[in-house]
Short mmCIF file of C-alpha atoms and ligand atoms in Angstrom, two decimals:
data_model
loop_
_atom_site.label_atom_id
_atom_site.label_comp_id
_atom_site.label_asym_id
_atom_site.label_seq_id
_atom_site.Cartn_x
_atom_site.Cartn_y
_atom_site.Cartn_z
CA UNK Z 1 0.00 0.00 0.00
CA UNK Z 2 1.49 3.09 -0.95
CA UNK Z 3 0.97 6.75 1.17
CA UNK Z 4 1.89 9.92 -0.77
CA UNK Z 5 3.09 12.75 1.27
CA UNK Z 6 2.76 15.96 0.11
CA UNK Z 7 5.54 18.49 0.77
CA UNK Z 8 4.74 21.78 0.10
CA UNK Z 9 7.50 24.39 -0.97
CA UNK Z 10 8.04 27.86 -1.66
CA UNK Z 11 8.33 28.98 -5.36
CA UNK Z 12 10.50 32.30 -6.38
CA UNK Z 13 7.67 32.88 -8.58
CA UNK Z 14 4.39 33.70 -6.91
CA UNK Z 15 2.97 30.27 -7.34
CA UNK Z 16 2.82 27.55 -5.47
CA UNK Z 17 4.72 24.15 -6.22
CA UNK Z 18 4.36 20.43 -4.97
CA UNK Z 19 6.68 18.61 -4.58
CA UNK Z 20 5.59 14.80 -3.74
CA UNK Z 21 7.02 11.27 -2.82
CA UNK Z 22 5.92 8.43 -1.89
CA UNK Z 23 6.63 6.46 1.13
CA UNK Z 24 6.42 2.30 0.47
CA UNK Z 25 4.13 1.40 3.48
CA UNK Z 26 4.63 -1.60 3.65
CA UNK Z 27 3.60 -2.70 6.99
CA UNK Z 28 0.41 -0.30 7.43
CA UNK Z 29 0.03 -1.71 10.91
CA UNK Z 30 3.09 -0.43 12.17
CA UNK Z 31 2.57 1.69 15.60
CA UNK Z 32 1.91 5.03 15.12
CA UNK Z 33 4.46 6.53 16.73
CA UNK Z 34 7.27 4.81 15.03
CA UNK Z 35 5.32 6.15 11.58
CA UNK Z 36 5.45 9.56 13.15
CA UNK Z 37 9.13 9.58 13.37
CA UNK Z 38 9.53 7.88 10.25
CA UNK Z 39 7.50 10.96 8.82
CA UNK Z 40 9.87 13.08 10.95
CA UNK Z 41 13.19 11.69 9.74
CA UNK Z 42 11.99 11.86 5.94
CA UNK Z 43 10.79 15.33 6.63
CA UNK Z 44 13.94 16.87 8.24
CA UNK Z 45 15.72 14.66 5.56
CA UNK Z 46 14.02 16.47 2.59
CA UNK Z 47 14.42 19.82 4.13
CA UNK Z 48 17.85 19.52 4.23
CA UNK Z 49 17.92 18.45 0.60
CA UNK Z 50 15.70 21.23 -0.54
CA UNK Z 51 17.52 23.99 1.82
CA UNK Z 52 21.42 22.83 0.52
CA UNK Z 53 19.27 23.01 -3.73
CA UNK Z 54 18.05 26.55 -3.11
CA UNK Z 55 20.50 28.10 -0.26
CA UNK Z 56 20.42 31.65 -1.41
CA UNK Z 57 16.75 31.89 -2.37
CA UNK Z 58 15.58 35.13 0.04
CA UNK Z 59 12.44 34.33 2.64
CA UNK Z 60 13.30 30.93 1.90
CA UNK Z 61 13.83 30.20 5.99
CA UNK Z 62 10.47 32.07 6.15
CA UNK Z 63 8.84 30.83 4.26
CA UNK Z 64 9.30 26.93 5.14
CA UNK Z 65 8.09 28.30 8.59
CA UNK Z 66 5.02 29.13 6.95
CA UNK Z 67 4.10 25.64 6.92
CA UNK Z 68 4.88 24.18 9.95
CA UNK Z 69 2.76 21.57 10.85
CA UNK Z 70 1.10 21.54 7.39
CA UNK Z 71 3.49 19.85 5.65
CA UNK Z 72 1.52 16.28 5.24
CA UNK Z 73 -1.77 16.69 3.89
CA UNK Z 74 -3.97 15.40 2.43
CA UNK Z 75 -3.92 15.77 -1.58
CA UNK Z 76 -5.84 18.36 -3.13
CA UNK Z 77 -5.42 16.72 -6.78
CA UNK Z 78 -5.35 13.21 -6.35
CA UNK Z 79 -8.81 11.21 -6.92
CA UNK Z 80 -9.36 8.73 -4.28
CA UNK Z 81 -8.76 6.26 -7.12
CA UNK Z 82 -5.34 7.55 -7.34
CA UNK Z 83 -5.58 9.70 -10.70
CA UNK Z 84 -3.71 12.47 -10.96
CA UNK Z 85 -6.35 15.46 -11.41
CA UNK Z 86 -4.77 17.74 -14.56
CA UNK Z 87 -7.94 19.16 -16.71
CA UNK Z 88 -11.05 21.00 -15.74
CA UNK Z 89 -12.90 18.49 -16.33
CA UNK Z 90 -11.33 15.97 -13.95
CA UNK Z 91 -11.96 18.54 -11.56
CA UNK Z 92 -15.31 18.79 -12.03
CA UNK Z 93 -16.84 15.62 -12.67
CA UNK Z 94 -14.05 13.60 -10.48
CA UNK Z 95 -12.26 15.22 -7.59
CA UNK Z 96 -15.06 18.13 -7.07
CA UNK Z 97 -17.63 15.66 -6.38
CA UNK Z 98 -15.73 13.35 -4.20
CA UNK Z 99 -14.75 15.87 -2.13
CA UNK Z 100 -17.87 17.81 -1.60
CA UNK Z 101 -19.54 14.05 -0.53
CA UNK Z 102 -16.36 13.70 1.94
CA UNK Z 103 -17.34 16.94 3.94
CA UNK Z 104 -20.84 16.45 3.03
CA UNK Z 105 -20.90 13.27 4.80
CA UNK Z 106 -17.92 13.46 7.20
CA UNK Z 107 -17.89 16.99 8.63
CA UNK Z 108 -20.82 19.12 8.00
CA UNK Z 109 -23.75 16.42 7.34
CA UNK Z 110 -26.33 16.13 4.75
CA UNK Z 111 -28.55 19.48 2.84
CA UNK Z 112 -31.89 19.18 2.14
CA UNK Z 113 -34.17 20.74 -0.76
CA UNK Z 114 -36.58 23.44 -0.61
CA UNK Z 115 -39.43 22.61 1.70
CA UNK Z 116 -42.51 21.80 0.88
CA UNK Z 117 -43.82 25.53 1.29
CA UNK Z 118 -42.00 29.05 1.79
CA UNK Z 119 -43.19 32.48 1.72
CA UNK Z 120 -41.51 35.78 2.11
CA UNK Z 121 -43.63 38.23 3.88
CA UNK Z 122 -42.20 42.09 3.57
CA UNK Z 123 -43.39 43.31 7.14
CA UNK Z 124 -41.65 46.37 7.78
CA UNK Z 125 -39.91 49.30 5.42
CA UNK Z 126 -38.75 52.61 5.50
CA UNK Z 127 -37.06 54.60 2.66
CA UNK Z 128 -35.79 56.83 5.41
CA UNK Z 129 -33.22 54.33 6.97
CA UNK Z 130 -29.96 55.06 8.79
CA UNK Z 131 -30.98 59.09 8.59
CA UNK Z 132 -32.04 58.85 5.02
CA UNK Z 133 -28.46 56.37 3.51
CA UNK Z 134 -30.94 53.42 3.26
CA UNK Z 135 -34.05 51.39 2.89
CA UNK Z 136 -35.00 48.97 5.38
CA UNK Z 137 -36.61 46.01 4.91
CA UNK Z 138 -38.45 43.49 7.43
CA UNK Z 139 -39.26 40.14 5.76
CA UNK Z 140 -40.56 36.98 7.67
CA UNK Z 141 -39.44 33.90 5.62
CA UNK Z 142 -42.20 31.08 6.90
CA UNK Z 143 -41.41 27.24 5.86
CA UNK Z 144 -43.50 24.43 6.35
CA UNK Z 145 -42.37 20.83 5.98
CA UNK Z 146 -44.11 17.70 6.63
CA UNK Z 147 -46.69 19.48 8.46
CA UNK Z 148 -43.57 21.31 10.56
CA UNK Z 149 -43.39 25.17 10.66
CA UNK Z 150 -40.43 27.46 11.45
CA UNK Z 151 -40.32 31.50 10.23
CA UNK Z 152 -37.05 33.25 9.91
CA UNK Z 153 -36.72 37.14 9.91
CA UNK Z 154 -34.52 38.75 7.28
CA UNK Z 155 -33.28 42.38 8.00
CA UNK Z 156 -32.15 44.16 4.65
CA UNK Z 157 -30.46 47.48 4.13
CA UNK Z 158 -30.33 49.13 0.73
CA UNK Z 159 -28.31 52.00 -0.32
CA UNK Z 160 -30.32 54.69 -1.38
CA UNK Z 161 -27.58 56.54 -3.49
CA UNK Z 162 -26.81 53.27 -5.59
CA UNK Z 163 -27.35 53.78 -9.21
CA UNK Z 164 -28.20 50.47 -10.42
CA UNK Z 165 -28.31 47.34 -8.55
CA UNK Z 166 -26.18 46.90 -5.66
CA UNK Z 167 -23.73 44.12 -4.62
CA UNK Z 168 -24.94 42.90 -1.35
CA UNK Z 169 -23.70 40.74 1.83
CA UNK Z 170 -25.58 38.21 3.06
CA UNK Z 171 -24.89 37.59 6.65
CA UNK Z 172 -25.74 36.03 9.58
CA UNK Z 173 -25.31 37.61 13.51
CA UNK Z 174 -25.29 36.46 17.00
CA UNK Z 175 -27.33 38.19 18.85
CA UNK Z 176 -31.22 39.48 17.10
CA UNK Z 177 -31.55 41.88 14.17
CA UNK Z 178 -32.41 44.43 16.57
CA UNK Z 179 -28.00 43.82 17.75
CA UNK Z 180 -26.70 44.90 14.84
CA UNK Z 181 -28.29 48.88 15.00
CA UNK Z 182 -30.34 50.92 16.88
CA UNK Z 183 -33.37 51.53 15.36
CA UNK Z 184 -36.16 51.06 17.31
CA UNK Z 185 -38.24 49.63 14.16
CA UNK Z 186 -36.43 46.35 14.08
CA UNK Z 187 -38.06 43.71 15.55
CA UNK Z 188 -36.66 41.75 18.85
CA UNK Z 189 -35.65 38.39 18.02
CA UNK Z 190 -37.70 36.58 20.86
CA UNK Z 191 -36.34 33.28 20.44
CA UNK Z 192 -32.73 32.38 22.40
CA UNK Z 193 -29.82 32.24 20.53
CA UNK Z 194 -28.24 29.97 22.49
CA UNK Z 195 -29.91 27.61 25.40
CA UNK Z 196 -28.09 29.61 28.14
CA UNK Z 197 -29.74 32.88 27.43
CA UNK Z 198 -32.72 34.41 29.80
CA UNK Z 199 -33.96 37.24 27.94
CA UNK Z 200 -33.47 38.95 24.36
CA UNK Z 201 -29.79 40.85 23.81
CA UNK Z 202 -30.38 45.08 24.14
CA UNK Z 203 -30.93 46.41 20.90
CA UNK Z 204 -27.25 47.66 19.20
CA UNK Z 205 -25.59 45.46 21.40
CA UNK Z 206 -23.17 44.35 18.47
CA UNK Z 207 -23.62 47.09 16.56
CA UNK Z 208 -19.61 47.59 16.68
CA UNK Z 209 -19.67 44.65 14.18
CA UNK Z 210 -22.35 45.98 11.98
CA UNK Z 211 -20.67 49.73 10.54
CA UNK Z 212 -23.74 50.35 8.60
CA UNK Z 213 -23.24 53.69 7.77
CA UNK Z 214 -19.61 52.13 5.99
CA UNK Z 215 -21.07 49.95 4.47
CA UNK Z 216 -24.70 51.13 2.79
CA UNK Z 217 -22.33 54.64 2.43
CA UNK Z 218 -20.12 52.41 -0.04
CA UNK Z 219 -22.73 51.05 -1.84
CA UNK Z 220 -23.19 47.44 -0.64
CA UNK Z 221 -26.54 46.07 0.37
CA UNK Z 222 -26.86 44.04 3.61
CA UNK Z 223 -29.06 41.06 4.45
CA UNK Z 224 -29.01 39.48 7.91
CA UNK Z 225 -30.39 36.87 10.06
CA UNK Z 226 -30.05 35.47 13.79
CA UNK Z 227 -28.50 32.53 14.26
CA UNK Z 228 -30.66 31.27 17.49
CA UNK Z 229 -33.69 32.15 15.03
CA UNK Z 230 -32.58 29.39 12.16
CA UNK Z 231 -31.49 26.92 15.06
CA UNK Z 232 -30.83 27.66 18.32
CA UNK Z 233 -26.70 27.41 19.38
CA UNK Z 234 -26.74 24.44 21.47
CA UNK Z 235 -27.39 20.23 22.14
CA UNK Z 236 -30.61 18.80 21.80
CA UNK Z 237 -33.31 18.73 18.96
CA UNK Z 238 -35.58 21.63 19.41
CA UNK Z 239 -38.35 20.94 16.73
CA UNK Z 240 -39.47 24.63 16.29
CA UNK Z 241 -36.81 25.50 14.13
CA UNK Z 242 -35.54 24.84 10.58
CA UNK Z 243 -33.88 21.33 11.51
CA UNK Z 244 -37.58 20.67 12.94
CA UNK Z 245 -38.73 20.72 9.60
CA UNK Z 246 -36.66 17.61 8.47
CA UNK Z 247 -36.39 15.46 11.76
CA UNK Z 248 -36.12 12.27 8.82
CA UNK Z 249 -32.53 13.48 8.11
CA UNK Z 250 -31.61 13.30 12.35
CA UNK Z 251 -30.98 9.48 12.76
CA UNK Z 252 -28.00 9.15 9.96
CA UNK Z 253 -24.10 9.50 10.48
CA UNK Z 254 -24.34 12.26 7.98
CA UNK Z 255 -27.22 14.61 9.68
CA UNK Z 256 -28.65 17.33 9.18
CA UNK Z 257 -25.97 19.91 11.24
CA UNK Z 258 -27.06 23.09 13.35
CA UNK Z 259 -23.85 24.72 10.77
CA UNK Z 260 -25.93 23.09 7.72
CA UNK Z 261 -29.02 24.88 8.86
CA UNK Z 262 -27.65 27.78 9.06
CA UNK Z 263 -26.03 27.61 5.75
CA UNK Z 264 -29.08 26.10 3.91
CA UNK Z 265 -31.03 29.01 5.38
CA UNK Z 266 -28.75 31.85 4.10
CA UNK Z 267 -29.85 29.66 0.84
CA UNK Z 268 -33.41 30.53 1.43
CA UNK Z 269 -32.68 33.88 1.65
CA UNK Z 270 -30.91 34.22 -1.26
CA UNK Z 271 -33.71 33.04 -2.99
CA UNK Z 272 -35.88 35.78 -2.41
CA UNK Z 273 -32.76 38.22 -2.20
CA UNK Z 274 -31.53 37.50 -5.90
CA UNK Z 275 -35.05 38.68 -7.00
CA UNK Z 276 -35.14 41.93 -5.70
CA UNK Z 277 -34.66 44.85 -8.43
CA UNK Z 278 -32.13 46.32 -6.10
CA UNK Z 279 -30.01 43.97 -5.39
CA UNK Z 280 -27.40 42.56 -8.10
CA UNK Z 281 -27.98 38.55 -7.84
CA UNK Z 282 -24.43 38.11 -9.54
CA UNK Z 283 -22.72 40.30 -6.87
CA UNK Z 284 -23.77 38.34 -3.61
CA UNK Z 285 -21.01 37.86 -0.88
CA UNK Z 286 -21.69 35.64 1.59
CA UNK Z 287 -20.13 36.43 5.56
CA UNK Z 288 -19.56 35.31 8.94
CA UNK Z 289 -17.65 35.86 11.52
CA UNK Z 290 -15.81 32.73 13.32
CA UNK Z 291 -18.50 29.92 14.04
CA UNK Z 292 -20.92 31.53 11.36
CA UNK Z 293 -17.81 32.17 9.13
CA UNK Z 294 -17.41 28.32 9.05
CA UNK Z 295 -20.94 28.71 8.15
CA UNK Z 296 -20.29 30.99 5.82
CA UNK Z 297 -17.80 28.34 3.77
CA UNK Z 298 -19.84 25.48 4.15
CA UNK Z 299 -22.87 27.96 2.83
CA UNK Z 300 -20.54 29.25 -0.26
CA UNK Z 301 -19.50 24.88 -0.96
CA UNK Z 302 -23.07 24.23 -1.43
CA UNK Z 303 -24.33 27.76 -3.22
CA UNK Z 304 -22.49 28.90 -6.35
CA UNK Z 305 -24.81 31.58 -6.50
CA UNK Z 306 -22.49 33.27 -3.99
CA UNK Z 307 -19.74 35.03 -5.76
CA UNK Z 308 -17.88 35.46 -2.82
CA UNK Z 309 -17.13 33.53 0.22
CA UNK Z 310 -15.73 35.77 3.68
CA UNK Z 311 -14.62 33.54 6.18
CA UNK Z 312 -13.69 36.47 8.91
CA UNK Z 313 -11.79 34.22 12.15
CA UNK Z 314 -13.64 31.20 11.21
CA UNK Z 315 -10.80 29.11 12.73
CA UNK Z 316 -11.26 25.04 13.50
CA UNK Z 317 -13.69 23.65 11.33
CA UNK Z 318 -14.14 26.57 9.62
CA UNK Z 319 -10.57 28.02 7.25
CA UNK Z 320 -7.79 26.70 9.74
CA UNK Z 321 -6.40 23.19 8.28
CA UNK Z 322 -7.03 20.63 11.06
CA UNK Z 323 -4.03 18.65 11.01
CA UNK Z 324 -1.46 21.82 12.20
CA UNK Z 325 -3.64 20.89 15.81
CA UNK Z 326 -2.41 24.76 16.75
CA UNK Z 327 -5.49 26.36 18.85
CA UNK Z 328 -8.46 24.34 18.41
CA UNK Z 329 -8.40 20.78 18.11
CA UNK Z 330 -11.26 18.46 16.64
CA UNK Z 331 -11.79 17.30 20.06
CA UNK Z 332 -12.54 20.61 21.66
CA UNK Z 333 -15.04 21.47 19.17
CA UNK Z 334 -16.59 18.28 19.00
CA UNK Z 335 -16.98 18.63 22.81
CA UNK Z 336 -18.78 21.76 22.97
CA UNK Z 337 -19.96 21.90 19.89
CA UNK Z 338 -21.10 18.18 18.83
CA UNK Z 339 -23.93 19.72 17.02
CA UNK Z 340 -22.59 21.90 14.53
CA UNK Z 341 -21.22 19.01 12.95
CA UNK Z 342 -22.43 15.59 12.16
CA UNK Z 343 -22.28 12.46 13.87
CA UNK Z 344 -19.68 10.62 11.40
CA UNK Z 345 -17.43 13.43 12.44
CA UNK Z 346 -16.86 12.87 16.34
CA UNK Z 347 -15.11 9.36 14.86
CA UNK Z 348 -12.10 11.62 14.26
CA UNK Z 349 -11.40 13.26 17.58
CA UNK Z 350 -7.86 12.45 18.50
CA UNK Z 351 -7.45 11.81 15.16
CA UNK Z 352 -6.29 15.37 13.38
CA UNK Z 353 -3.22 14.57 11.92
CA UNK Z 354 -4.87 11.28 10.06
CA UNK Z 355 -8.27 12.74 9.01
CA UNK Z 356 -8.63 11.77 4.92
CA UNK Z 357 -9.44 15.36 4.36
CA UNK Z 358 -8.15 19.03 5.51
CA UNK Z 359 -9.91 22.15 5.18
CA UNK Z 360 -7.76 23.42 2.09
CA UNK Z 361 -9.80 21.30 -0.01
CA UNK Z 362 -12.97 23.08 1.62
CA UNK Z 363 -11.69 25.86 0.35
CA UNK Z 364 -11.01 24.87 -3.46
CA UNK Z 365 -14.73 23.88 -3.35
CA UNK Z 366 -15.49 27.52 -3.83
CA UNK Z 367 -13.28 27.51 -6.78
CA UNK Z 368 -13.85 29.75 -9.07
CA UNK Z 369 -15.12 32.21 -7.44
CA UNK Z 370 -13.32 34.58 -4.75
CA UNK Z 371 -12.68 33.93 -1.07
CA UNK Z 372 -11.65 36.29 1.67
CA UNK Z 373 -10.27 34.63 4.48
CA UNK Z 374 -9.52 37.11 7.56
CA UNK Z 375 -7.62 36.50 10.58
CA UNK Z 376 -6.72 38.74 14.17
CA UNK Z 377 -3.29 38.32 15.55
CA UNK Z 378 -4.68 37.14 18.94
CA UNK Z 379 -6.89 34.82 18.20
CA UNK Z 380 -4.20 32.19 18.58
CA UNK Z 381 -7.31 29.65 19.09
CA UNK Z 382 -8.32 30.07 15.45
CA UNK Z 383 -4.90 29.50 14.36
CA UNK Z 384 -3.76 32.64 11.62
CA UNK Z 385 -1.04 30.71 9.98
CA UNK Z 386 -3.53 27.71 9.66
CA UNK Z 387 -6.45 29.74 8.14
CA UNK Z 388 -3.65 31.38 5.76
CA UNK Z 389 -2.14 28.31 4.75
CA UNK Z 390 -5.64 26.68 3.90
CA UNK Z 391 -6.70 29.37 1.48
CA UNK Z 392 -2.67 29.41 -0.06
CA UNK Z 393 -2.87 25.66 -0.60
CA UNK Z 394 -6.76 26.15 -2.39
CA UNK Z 395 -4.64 27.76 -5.25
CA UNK Z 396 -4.05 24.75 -7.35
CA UNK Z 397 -7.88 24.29 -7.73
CA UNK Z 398 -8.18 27.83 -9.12
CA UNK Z 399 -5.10 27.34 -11.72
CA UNK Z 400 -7.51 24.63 -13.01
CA UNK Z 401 -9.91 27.48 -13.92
CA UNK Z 402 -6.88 29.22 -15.47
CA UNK Z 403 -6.86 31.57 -12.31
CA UNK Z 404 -2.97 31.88 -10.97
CA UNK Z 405 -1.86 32.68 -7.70
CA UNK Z 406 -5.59 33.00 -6.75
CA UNK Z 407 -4.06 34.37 -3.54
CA UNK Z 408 -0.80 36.01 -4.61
CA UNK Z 409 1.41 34.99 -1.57
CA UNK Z 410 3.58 31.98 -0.76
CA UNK Z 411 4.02 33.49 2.64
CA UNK Z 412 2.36 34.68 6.00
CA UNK Z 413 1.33 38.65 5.28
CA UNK Z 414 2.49 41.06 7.99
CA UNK Z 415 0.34 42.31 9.85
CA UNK Z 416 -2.35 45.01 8.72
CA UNK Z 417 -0.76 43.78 5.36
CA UNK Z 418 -4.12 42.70 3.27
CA UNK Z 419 -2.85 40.49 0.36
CA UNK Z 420 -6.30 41.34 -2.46
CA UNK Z 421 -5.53 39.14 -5.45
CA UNK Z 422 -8.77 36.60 -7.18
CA UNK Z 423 -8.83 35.63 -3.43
CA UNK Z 424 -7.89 37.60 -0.23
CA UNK Z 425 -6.41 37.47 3.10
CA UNK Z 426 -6.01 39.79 6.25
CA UNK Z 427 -4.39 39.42 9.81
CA UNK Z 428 -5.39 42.34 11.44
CA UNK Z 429 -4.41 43.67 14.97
CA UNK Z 430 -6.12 42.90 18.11
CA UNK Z 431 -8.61 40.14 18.96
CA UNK Z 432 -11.01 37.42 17.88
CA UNK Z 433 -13.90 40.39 16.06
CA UNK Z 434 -15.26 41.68 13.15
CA UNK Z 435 -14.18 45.26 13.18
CA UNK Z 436 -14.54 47.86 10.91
CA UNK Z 437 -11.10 47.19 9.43
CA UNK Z 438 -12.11 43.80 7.83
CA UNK Z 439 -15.05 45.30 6.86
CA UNK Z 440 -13.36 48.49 4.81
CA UNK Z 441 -11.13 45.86 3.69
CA UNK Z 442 -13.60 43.07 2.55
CA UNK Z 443 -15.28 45.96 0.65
CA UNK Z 444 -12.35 47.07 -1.38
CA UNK Z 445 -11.56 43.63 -2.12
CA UNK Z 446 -14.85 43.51 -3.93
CA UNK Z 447 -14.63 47.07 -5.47
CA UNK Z 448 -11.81 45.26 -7.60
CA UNK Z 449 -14.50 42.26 -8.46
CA UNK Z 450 -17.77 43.85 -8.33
CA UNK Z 451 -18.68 46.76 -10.53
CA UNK Z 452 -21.28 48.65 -9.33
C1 GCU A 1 -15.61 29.31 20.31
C2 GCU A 1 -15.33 28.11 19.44
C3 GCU A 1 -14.88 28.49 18.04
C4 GCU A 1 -15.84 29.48 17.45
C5 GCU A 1 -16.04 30.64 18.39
C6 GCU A 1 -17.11 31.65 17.94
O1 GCU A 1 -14.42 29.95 20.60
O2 GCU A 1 -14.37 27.31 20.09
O3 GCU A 1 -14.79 27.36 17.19
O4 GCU A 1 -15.39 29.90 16.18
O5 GCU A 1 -16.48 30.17 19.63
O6 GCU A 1 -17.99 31.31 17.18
O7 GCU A 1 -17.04 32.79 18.41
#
């Protein structure tokens, strides 16, 4: 049985470039620590080799310090079957598939359809948002399923100034549309966001996150919902909310997740979004910030109607590769937060640095279209280098679609040093947020994508 080992390396050109060998296993049952160093001799081995072939390359130290921990992956281009994945095509109808079924049924559990009935009620607007920058929208998205009903509320901002129709984030928040500003027309989102909670959050209680008057002022629509109002944050089976209206896809390894109904909602709201005059349905970015940014990848893997994907400190399970185990480890999110993911995926606690798959080939899902990722230099638990390297090692994918150096960098950015090529990548100052520094930078990352 053979095991290929992927070693990634530093280009001078601003690509990146594989180097791989493979290691004759031929005792697969040997002990895993004695494979461990094996992998540890071969590795310090091949370092030396490729140090001594390109001593005198600058950033070179640096850069191999970029990767630390990442060095054995899991391939990106290789089929399960073992072919080589060169052409577009192979990508799409081999490798794209099988992977998309790997974290469909390993990580993030299974998507349903539409239900059997949904209607988009417009309950509240003003034209005289925000001190006259925007409209405001209030629309109750009601589902039925099997004779189970849920309702979602959607909060939309448009720009009043925009002169044709606007790009537009789709987001979700923590706390109630009535956190993210301070108008008194938005209504209180009465149901708990997570199982802890006693009473509604105050109204612009995380309105530092939401810089509406940056954002509508640059043009950008916004869409948002509550996360406790898709699915509550927490154990248990609550039937009153979206996964109550499929409780058929509960009792399977690959389940229905709490991160799945959140991302298949921000679906349903696209649905109605992408029809509105105002809004341009070609210039949607999807965005979350750290357990709703993993929501926000898994949402952009199984929508390619987003044309953007912002992962802002999305960390484990969400941008950072798993198998670096820096900051959070499979195990401690699979112990607080068995629910966001489905059952097949608690068999690989303990198990990081062996998992078939790695979140770099999350990533390439979204291929073509453009990912942000964004980290904050202490938020060690969401790993930086690892949410980085992910993206970095996503680039292959995109030279498939002709796209090079989709993010143009083969090392770590400085900080406050945003790297906007196809794809993007930040690591700002300060802690685990979204501030209005990713946000200025997240829109002038699409100002070079979207024309509006
Ligand atoms: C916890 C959790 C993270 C998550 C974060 C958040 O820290 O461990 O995985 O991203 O909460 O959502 O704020």
């Amino acid at each position: 049985m053979g095991k290929i080992f992927q070693y990634v390396l530093d280009t001078t050109k601003n690509s990146v470039f594989y180097f791989h060998f493979i290691l004759l296993d031929t005792a697969p049952s040997l002990c895993y620590a004695f494979h461990e160093t094996r992998v540890h001799v071969m590795k310090t081995f091949l370092t030396g080799v490729i140090v001594s072939l390109l001593i005198g390359t600058t950033g070179m130290a640096q850069d191999t310090a970029s990767f630390k921990g990442s060095e054995v992956l899991p391939e990106l281009l290789r089929s399960e079957s073992g072919l080589q994945i060169k052409t577009l095509d192979e990508w799409k109808f081999i490798r794209q598939p099988e992977l998309y079924e790997t974290f469909s049924k390993e990580m993030y559990g299974c998507m349903p359809g539409l239900p059997e009935e949904i209607k988009y009620t417009v309950f509240e607007s003003s034209t005289n948002a925000l001190n006259g920058l925007a409209t405001r929208k209030q629309i109750t998205i009601s589902m039925v399923n099997n004779a189970h009903k849920t309702s979602v509320d959607l909060l939309l901002y448009l720009p009043n100034a925009a002169r044709g129709p606007a790009p537009l984030f789709l987001t979700l928040n923590f706390k109630g549309n009535h956190a993210i500003s301070d108008e008194p027309e938005i209504k209180i989102c009465e149901k708990k966001m997570a199982p802890s909670d006693k009473e509604p959050y105050p109204r612009a209680d995380a309105s530092s996150r939401w810089p509406l008057d940056l954002i509508l002022g640059k043009g950008y629509a916004v869409a948002t919902m509550a996360r406790g109002d898709i699915a509550i944050d927490g154990k248990g089976f609550p039937t009153n909310n979206v996964l109550g209206l499929f409780p058929e896809l509960q009792n399977r390894k690959d389940n229905f997740t709490t991160i799945g109904a959140w991302a298949w909602t921000l679906s349903r709201a696209l649905d109605f979004l992408e029809k509105q005059p105002e809004i341009n349905p070609r210039q949607v970015a999807v965005l979350g910030h750290s357990r709703l940014g993993k929501t926000a990848l898994w949402a952009g893997v199984n929508d390619p109607r987003f044309a953007a994907v912002i992962s802002n400190d999305s960390g484990a399970g969400g941008a950072a590769l798993s198998r670096r185990m820096m900051g959070e480890t499979i195990a401690d999110l699979c112990r607080a937060f068995p629910y966001w993911f489905c059952q097949n995926f608690q068999k690989y606690v303990g198990h990081d640095k062996e998992m078939p798959f790695d979140q770099h080939q999350l990533m390439a899902l979204i291929a073509p279209r453009h990912i942000y990722v964004a980290s904050a230099e202490d938020d060690a638990w969401a790993d930086p280098e690892g949410e980085f390297t992910s993206l970095m090692l996503a680039n292959p994918a995109f030279e498939l679609f002709g796209i090079q150096a989709a993010l143009p960098a083969t090392k770590m950015p400085l900080v406050n040093e945003p790297v906007h090529g196809h794809n993007g990548y930040h690591m700002r100052t300060g802690k685990h947020d979204l501030s209005r520094y990713d946000w200025e930078n997240y829109i002038e990352f699409l100002d070079k994508h979207f024309e509006h």
